[in-house]
mmCIF file of C-alpha atoms in Angstrom:
data_model
loop_
_atom_site.group_PDB
_atom_site.id
_atom_site.type_symbol
_atom_site.label_atom_id
_atom_site.label_comp_id
_atom_site.label_asym_id
_atom_site.label_seq_id
_atom_site.Cartn_x
_atom_site.Cartn_y
_atom_site.Cartn_z
ATOM 1 C CA MET J 1 13.719 -11.577 11.345
ATOM 2 C CA THR J 2 12.005 -8.332 10.472
ATOM 3 C CA GLU J 3 12.470 -5.097 12.359
ATOM 4 C CA GLN J 4 8.898 -5.389 13.658
ATOM 5 C CA ASP J 5 9.428 -8.988 14.871
ATOM 6 C CA LYS J 6 12.542 -7.934 16.774
ATOM 7 C CA ALA J 7 10.734 -4.931 18.281
ATOM 8 C CA LEU J 8 7.858 -7.198 19.337
ATOM 9 C CA GLN J 9 10.328 -9.474 21.147
ATOM 10 C CA PHE J 10 11.653 -6.433 23.033
ATOM 11 C CA ALA J 11 8.080 -5.485 23.989
ATOM 12 C CA VAL J 12 7.302 -9.006 25.255
ATOM 13 C CA ALA J 13 10.420 -8.984 27.462
ATOM 14 C CA PHE J 14 9.629 -5.462 28.693
ATOM 15 C CA LEU J 15 6.075 -6.465 29.630
ATOM 16 C CA ALA J 16 7.285 -9.560 31.471
ATOM 17 C CA ASN J 17 9.788 -7.475 33.459
ATOM 18 C CA SER J 18 7.160 -4.879 34.384
ATOM 19 C CA GLN J 19 4.669 -7.465 35.695
ATOM 20 C CA GLY J 20 3.754 -7.053 39.359
ATOM 21 C CA ASP J 21 3.104 -10.057 41.591
ATOM 22 C CA ASP J 22 -0.446 -8.958 42.412
ATOM 23 C CA GLU J 23 -1.514 -8.137 38.832
ATOM 24 C CA PRO J 24 -3.451 -10.379 36.447
ATOM 25 C CA PRO J 25 -1.172 -11.907 33.819
ATOM 26 C CA PRO J 26 -0.833 -9.612 30.788
ATOM 27 C CA ALA J 27 -0.314 -10.526 27.145
ATOM 28 C CA ILE J 28 0.449 -8.622 23.967
ATOM 29 C CA ASP J 29 -2.578 -7.818 21.807
ATOM 30 C CA THR J 30 -0.995 -8.865 18.504
ATOM 31 C CA GLU J 31 -4.197 -8.071 16.562
ATOM 32 C CA ARG J 32 -3.772 -4.365 17.288
ATOM 33 C CA LEU J 33 -0.071 -3.693 16.642
ATOM 34 C CA LEU J 34 0.554 -0.358 14.920
ATOM 35 C CA GLU J 35 3.506 1.478 13.460
ATOM 36 C CA SER J 36 3.453 5.254 13.787
ATOM 37 C CA ASP J 37 6.187 7.894 13.666
ATOM 38 C CA GLY J 38 8.992 5.313 13.793
ATOM 39 C CA LEU J 39 7.465 3.511 16.764
ATOM 40 C CA LEU J 40 5.950 0.079 17.083
ATOM 41 C CA ILE J 41 2.893 0.587 19.275
ATOM 42 C CA VAL J 42 2.269 -2.591 21.222
ATOM 43 C CA PRO J 43 -1.025 -2.768 23.111
ATOM 44 C CA TYR J 44 -1.463 -5.349 25.831
ATOM 45 C CA ASN J 45 -4.146 -6.424 28.245
ATOM 46 C CA SER J 46 -5.082 -9.260 30.558
ATOM 47 C CA VAL J 47 -4.951 -12.780 29.171
ATOM 48 C CA GLN J 48 -8.609 -13.201 30.132
ATOM 49 C CA TYR J 49 -9.669 -10.095 28.185
ATOM 50 C CA LEU J 50 -7.719 -11.030 25.064
ATOM 51 C CA ALA J 51 -9.267 -14.515 25.062
ATOM 52 C CA SER J 52 -12.841 -13.219 25.244
ATOM 53 C CA ARG J 53 -12.725 -9.467 24.459
ATOM 54 C CA GLU J 54 -15.219 -9.197 27.333
ATOM 55 C CA VAL J 55 -15.026 -5.609 28.605
ATOM 56 C CA ARG J 56 -15.362 -6.712 32.259
ATOM 57 C CA GLN J 57 -12.037 -8.569 31.927
ATOM 58 C CA GLN J 58 -10.178 -5.544 30.508
ATOM 59 C CA LEU J 59 -7.346 -3.930 32.452
ATOM 60 C CA LEU J 60 -7.865 -0.226 33.106
ATOM 61 C CA ASP J 61 -5.262 2.460 32.333
ATOM 62 C CA CYS J 62 -3.367 0.128 30.056
ATOM 63 C CA TRP J 63 -1.025 2.410 28.105
ATOM 64 C CA PRO J 64 0.681 0.603 25.217
ATOM 65 C CA ILE J 65 4.330 -0.253 25.053
ATOM 66 C CA LEU J 66 6.272 1.874 22.564
ATOM 67 C CA VAL J 67 9.353 0.519 20.808
ATOM 68 C CA ASP J 68 11.529 2.990 18.919
ATOM 69 C CA LEU J 69 12.340 0.998 15.772
ATOM 70 C CA GLU J 70 15.563 2.860 15.024
ATOM 71 C CA ARG J 71 17.089 3.065 18.508
ATOM 72 C CA GLU J 72 15.460 -0.106 19.971
ATOM 73 C CA VAL J 73 14.347 1.800 23.079
ATOM 74 C CA VAL J 74 11.331 0.275 24.853
ATOM 75 C CA ARG J 75 9.010 2.087 27.260
ATOM 76 C CA PHE J 76 5.390 2.650 28.149
ATOM 77 C CA GLY J 77 3.481 5.335 26.268
ATOM 78 C CA THR J 78 2.440 8.501 28.073
ATOM 79 C CA LEU J 79 -0.719 10.571 28.132
ATOM 80 C CA ASP J 80 0.977 13.203 25.944
ATOM 81 C CA GLU J 81 1.574 10.540 23.277
ATOM 82 C CA ARG J 82 -1.984 9.206 23.199
ATOM 83 C CA HIS J 83 -2.485 10.660 19.712
ATOM 84 C CA LEU J 84 0.050 8.124 18.383
ATOM 85 C CA TRP J 85 -2.273 5.175 18.963
ATOM 86 C CA LYS J 86 -5.607 6.992 18.745
ATOM 87 C CA ASN J 87 -4.802 8.818 15.472
ATOM 88 C CA PRO J 88 -1.779 6.976 14.032
ATOM 89 C CA SER J 89 0.195 8.222 11.057
ATOM 90 C CA THR J 90 1.885 5.633 8.897
#
């Protein structure tokens, strides 16, 4: 298993644990995974949006999950870190 595969598994578990009862079911957007500054940047959105890419189905304020590849720490990204997924460095 690669480092990225393991980090993705952490992100999937993290997303499942953060799911609220009244929220649409989320899923990882595997087409848009990025690595930047030692982090795996894992975007997610509603299952409906990812199936259709129809903007009306998109979740709002959906900050990606960040997985520190060295320390295996998983958390949501913050506004201050937006540059990591908008202007990633490899």
